Tab-separated table of C-alpha atoms in Angstrom:
chain	number	residue	atom	x	y	z
A	150	UNK	CA	-16.725	58.081	19.742
A	151	UNK	CA	-15.002	58.286	16.066
A	152	UNK	CA	-12.245	56.524	17.507
A	153	UNK	CA	-13.976	53.833	19.750
A	154	UNK	CA	-16.541	52.997	16.447
A	155	UNK	CA	-13.223	52.456	14.328
A	156	UNK	CA	-11.474	50.069	17.292
A	157	UNK	CA	-14.901	48.190	17.845
A	158	UNK	CA	-14.203	47.849	13.759
A	159	UNK	CA	-10.167	46.574	13.745
A	160	UNK	CA	-11.571	44.197	16.646
A	161	UNK	CA	-14.371	42.919	15.146
A	162	UNK	CA	-11.852	42.347	11.867
A	163	UNK	CA	-8.923	40.500	14.271
A	164	UNK	CA	-11.922	38.730	15.081
A	165	UNK	CA	-12.714	36.815	12.014
A	166	UNK	CA	-9.050	37.063	10.860
A	167	UNK	CA	-8.313	34.411	14.191
A	168	UNK	CA	-12.017	32.689	13.756
A	169	UNK	CA	-10.537	31.372	9.629
A	170	UNK	CA	-7.195	30.297	10.701
A	171	UNK	CA	-8.327	28.778	13.733
A	172	UNK	CA	-11.032	26.518	11.416
A	173	UNK	CA	-7.967	25.770	9.281
A	174	UNK	CA	-6.637	24.251	11.841
A	175	UNK	CA	-9.597	22.168	12.381
A	176	UNK	CA	-8.737	18.532	11.442
A	177	UNK	CA	-10.164	17.479	8.515
A	178	UNK	CA	-13.507	14.978	8.395
A	179	UNK	CA	-13.062	11.223	7.277
A	180	UNK	CA	-14.207	12.414	4.140
A	181	UNK	CA	-11.034	14.273	3.261
A	182	UNK	CA	-8.663	11.935	4.708
A	183	UNK	CA	-9.371	8.636	3.770
A	184	UNK	CA	-10.208	5.552	6.831
A	185	UNK	CA	-6.801	5.510	8.602
A	186	UNK	CA	-7.822	5.188	12.241
A	187	UNK	CA	-9.374	2.018	11.671
A	188	UNK	CA	-6.869	-0.496	11.840
A	189	UNK	CA	-5.635	-2.742	9.063
A	190	UNK	CA	-4.912	-6.229	11.220
A	191	UNK	CA	-5.500	-9.920	10.323
A	192	UNK	CA	-9.157	-11.522	9.976
A	193	UNK	CA	-9.948	-13.878	12.199
A	194	UNK	CA	-10.206	-17.278	10.859
A	195	UNK	CA	-13.940	-17.810	13.042
A	196	UNK	CA	-17.006	-18.360	11.131
A	197	UNK	CA	-19.909	-16.265	11.976
A	198	UNK	CA	-23.763	-15.786	10.783
A	199	UNK	CA	-23.780	-14.669	7.308
A	200	UNK	CA	-26.193	-12.116	7.830
A	201	UNK	CA	-26.136	-8.741	6.083
A	202	UNK	CA	-22.803	-8.386	3.371
A	203	UNK	CA	-21.086	-11.089	2.972
A	204	UNK	CA	-18.382	-9.822	0.839
A	205	UNK	CA	-15.723	-6.366	0.762
A	206	UNK	CA	-17.660	-4.512	4.038
A	207	UNK	CA	-19.079	-7.702	5.384
A	208	UNK	CA	-17.937	-8.608	9.390
A	209	UNK	CA	-15.180	-10.994	9.070
A	210	UNK	CA	-17.647	-13.991	10.638
A	211	UNK	CA	-20.083	-13.403	7.696
A	212	UNK	CA	-17.342	-13.198	5.248
A	213	UNK	CA	-15.947	-16.716	7.076
A	214	UNK	CA	-19.365	-18.312	6.756
A	215	UNK	CA	-19.321	-17.891	2.357
A	216	UNK	CA	-16.402	-18.171	1.253
A	217	UNK	CA	-13.295	-21.262	2.098
A	218	UNK	CA	-10.432	-20.840	3.652
A	219	UNK	CA	-7.306	-22.026	2.879
A	220	UNK	CA	-5.987	-24.544	5.999
A	221	UNK	CA	-2.810	-23.479	7.187
A	222	UNK	CA	-2.675	-19.891	5.653
A	223	UNK	CA	-5.100	-16.392	5.476
A	224	UNK	CA	-6.485	-16.759	2.539
A	225	UNK	CA	-9.486	-17.677	0.879
A	226	UNK	CA	-11.595	-18.993	-2.518
A	227	UNK	CA	-10.967	-21.491	-4.707
A	228	UNK	CA	-7.281	-22.697	-6.264
A	229	UNK	CA	-6.110	-21.060	-9.622
A	230	UNK	CA	-4.497	-22.380	-12.564
A	231	UNK	CA	-1.207	-21.229	-10.758
A	232	UNK	CA	-2.170	-22.682	-7.816
A	233	UNK	CA	-2.941	-19.378	-6.193
A	234	UNK	CA	-5.821	-18.660	-4.002
A	235	UNK	CA	-9.211	-16.538	-5.479
A	236	UNK	CA	-8.707	-14.023	-2.705
A	237	UNK	CA	-5.310	-14.004	-1.413
A	238	UNK	CA	-5.004	-11.034	0.394
A	239	UNK	CA	-8.086	-9.936	3.179
A	240	UNK	CA	-7.452	-7.741	5.649
A	241	UNK	CA	-9.457	-6.899	8.232
A	242	UNK	CA	-10.666	-2.662	10.725
A	243	UNK	CA	-9.831	-4.127	14.575
A	244	UNK	CA	-13.820	-3.965	14.833
A	245	UNK	CA	-13.565	-7.380	12.143
A	246	UNK	CA	-15.323	-5.786	8.842
A	247	UNK	CA	-13.329	-6.566	5.958
A	248	UNK	CA	-12.065	-3.330	4.897
A	249	UNK	CA	-9.143	-4.831	1.788
A	250	UNK	CA	-9.330	-7.509	-0.471
A	251	UNK	CA	-6.922	-9.081	-3.145
A	252	UNK	CA	-8.562	-10.765	-5.961
A	253	UNK	CA	-6.632	-12.991	-7.865
A	254	UNK	CA	-7.050	-13.594	-11.248
A	255	UNK	CA	-5.623	-16.621	-13.560
A	256	UNK	CA	-4.951	-16.549	-15.936
A	257	UNK	CA	-5.410	-12.668	-16.677
A	258	UNK	CA	-8.535	-11.631	-17.797
A	259	UNK	CA	-9.550	-7.791	-20.147
A	260	UNK	CA	-10.088	-5.196	-17.864
A	261	UNK	CA	-13.391	-4.728	-18.125
A	262	UNK	CA	-14.229	-7.916	-16.648
A	263	UNK	CA	-11.585	-8.129	-14.140
A	264	UNK	CA	-13.549	-4.525	-13.148
A	265	UNK	CA	-16.779	-6.760	-13.736
A	266	UNK	CA	-15.157	-9.692	-11.325
A	267	UNK	CA	-14.096	-6.841	-8.380
A	268	UNK	CA	-17.703	-4.893	-9.045
A	269	UNK	CA	-19.113	-8.177	-8.198
A	270	UNK	CA	-17.338	-8.376	-4.608
A	271	UNK	CA	-19.436	-5.196	-3.115
A	272	UNK	CA	-22.975	-4.201	-3.017
A	273	UNK	CA	-25.776	-3.755	-5.675
A	274	UNK	CA	-26.362	0.266	-4.875
A	275	UNK	CA	-22.605	1.393	-5.557
A	276	UNK	CA	-22.184	4.400	-8.159
A	277	UNK	CA	-19.108	5.029	-9.332
A	278	UNK	CA	-16.957	8.742	-8.440
A	279	UNK	CA	-13.755	8.420	-10.880
A	280	UNK	CA	-11.794	5.895	-13.531
A	281	UNK	CA	-8.542	6.933	-14.223
A	282	UNK	CA	-5.792	5.463	-15.411
A	283	UNK	CA	-2.530	5.514	-13.945
A	284	UNK	CA	1.126	4.788	-16.297
A	285	UNK	CA	1.061	2.152	-13.586
A	286	UNK	CA	-2.542	0.669	-12.448
A	287	UNK	CA	-6.238	1.927	-13.663
A	288	UNK	CA	-8.048	3.394	-10.584
A	289	UNK	CA	-11.414	3.450	-10.011
A	290	UNK	CA	-13.648	4.647	-6.616
A	291	UNK	CA	-17.204	3.351	-5.944
A	292	UNK	CA	-19.430	4.583	-3.326
A	293	UNK	CA	-22.294	2.509	-1.477
A	294	UNK	CA	-25.123	3.973	0.864
A	295	UNK	CA	-25.302	0.046	1.640
A	296	UNK	CA	-21.589	0.051	2.454
A	297	UNK	CA	-22.156	3.359	4.501
A	298	UNK	CA	-25.250	2.300	6.663
A	299	UNK	CA	-23.821	-1.181	7.745
A	300	UNK	CA	-19.997	-0.465	7.780
A	301	UNK	CA	-20.860	2.847	10.595
A	302	UNK	CA	-17.721	4.298	11.439
A	303	UNK	CA	-14.923	1.984	9.471
A	304	UNK	CA	-17.114	3.971	6.239
A	305	UNK	CA	-19.468	6.552	7.096
A	306	UNK	CA	-18.762	7.703	2.951
A	307	UNK	CA	-19.364	4.763	1.721
A	308	UNK	CA	-16.227	4.650	0.047
A	309	UNK	CA	-14.819	1.261	-2.411
A	310	UNK	CA	-11.818	2.242	-3.959
A	311	UNK	CA	-9.936	-0.667	-6.203
A	312	UNK	CA	-6.975	-1.029	-8.269
A	313	UNK	CA	-6.137	-2.714	-11.629
A	314	UNK	CA	-2.773	-4.461	-11.849
A	315	UNK	CA	-1.015	-6.356	-14.886
A	316	UNK	CA	1.028	-8.412	-14.091
A	317	UNK	CA	4.548	-7.973	-13.142
A	318	UNK	CA	6.907	-7.842	-16.135
A	319	UNK	CA	10.435	-9.955	-16.653
A	320	UNK	CA	13.369	-8.994	-14.984
A	321	UNK	CA	14.551	-5.188	-15.816
A	322	UNK	CA	11.083	-3.588	-17.309
A	323	UNK	CA	8.986	-1.560	-15.040
A	324	UNK	CA	5.898	-1.903	-14.117
A	325	UNK	CA	2.851	-1.088	-16.773
A	326	UNK	CA	-0.784	-1.653	-17.534
A	327	UNK	CA	-2.007	-3.505	-19.756
A	328	UNK	CA	-5.818	-3.026	-20.521
A	329	UNK	CA	-6.519	-7.145	-22.373
A	330	UNK	CA	-3.583	-8.442	-19.012
A	331	UNK	CA	-5.223	-7.728	-15.537
A	332	UNK	CA	-4.041	-9.901	-12.967
A	333	UNK	CA	-5.428	-8.539	-9.656
A	334	UNK	CA	-7.551	-6.695	-8.373
A	335	UNK	CA	-7.167	-4.426	-5.313
A	336	UNK	CA	-10.348	-3.455	-2.866
A	337	UNK	CA	-10.056	-0.906	0.019
A	338	UNK	CA	-11.723	2.000	1.347
A	339	UNK	CA	-8.001	3.947	1.844
A	340	UNK	CA	-7.985	6.958	-0.789
A	341	UNK	CA	-10.411	9.667	0.251
A	342	UNK	CA	-13.920	10.446	-1.398
A	343	UNK	CA	-13.238	11.606	-4.714
A	344	UNK	CA	-8.993	11.989	-4.585
A	345	UNK	CA	-7.944	10.566	-7.157
A	346	UNK	CA	-5.058	9.144	-6.242
A	347	UNK	CA	-1.248	9.557	-8.036
A	348	UNK	CA	0.529	7.000	-7.434
A	349	UNK	CA	-0.182	3.069	-8.035
């Protein structure tokens, strides 16, 4: 009888270990991995109804209905003094949601101004998750229920990552982040929720 009880306990213990190992092998949820399986493709140039979001997270139809596009290139917005447009890069998910925006600023602006310009591309309900400055860039992450609700499976956590970068330096010098001179704000949803990046 004692042997039988010990065998039962051993099996239960083994079963617990087995279940634990199996759980460790499961795929992590989207909040732990970031959104990497939704595609990253050229956006359509077709306009659609300007309903719902019209900036980051919008359908490309709504984006096109509210932004002027360069007739020759996939870039949007007014021309700046250096000849580039305000949005030189816009990328979409395979189902037509705007998931990457590059905001170009010329002349360069202070970091606080750049953050304000980037936040203007996001819904009003965003809340900061983190703000970290690295040697070559500054990274901020925000979360928005409006983004999560409208983007659905493309962005279930409602993430918006912002990376600020200074102008490229002269030849031979390494890129460094200068808070008083920001030229680019990249907005995307590639970083996992609350996981701070370790590179730029």
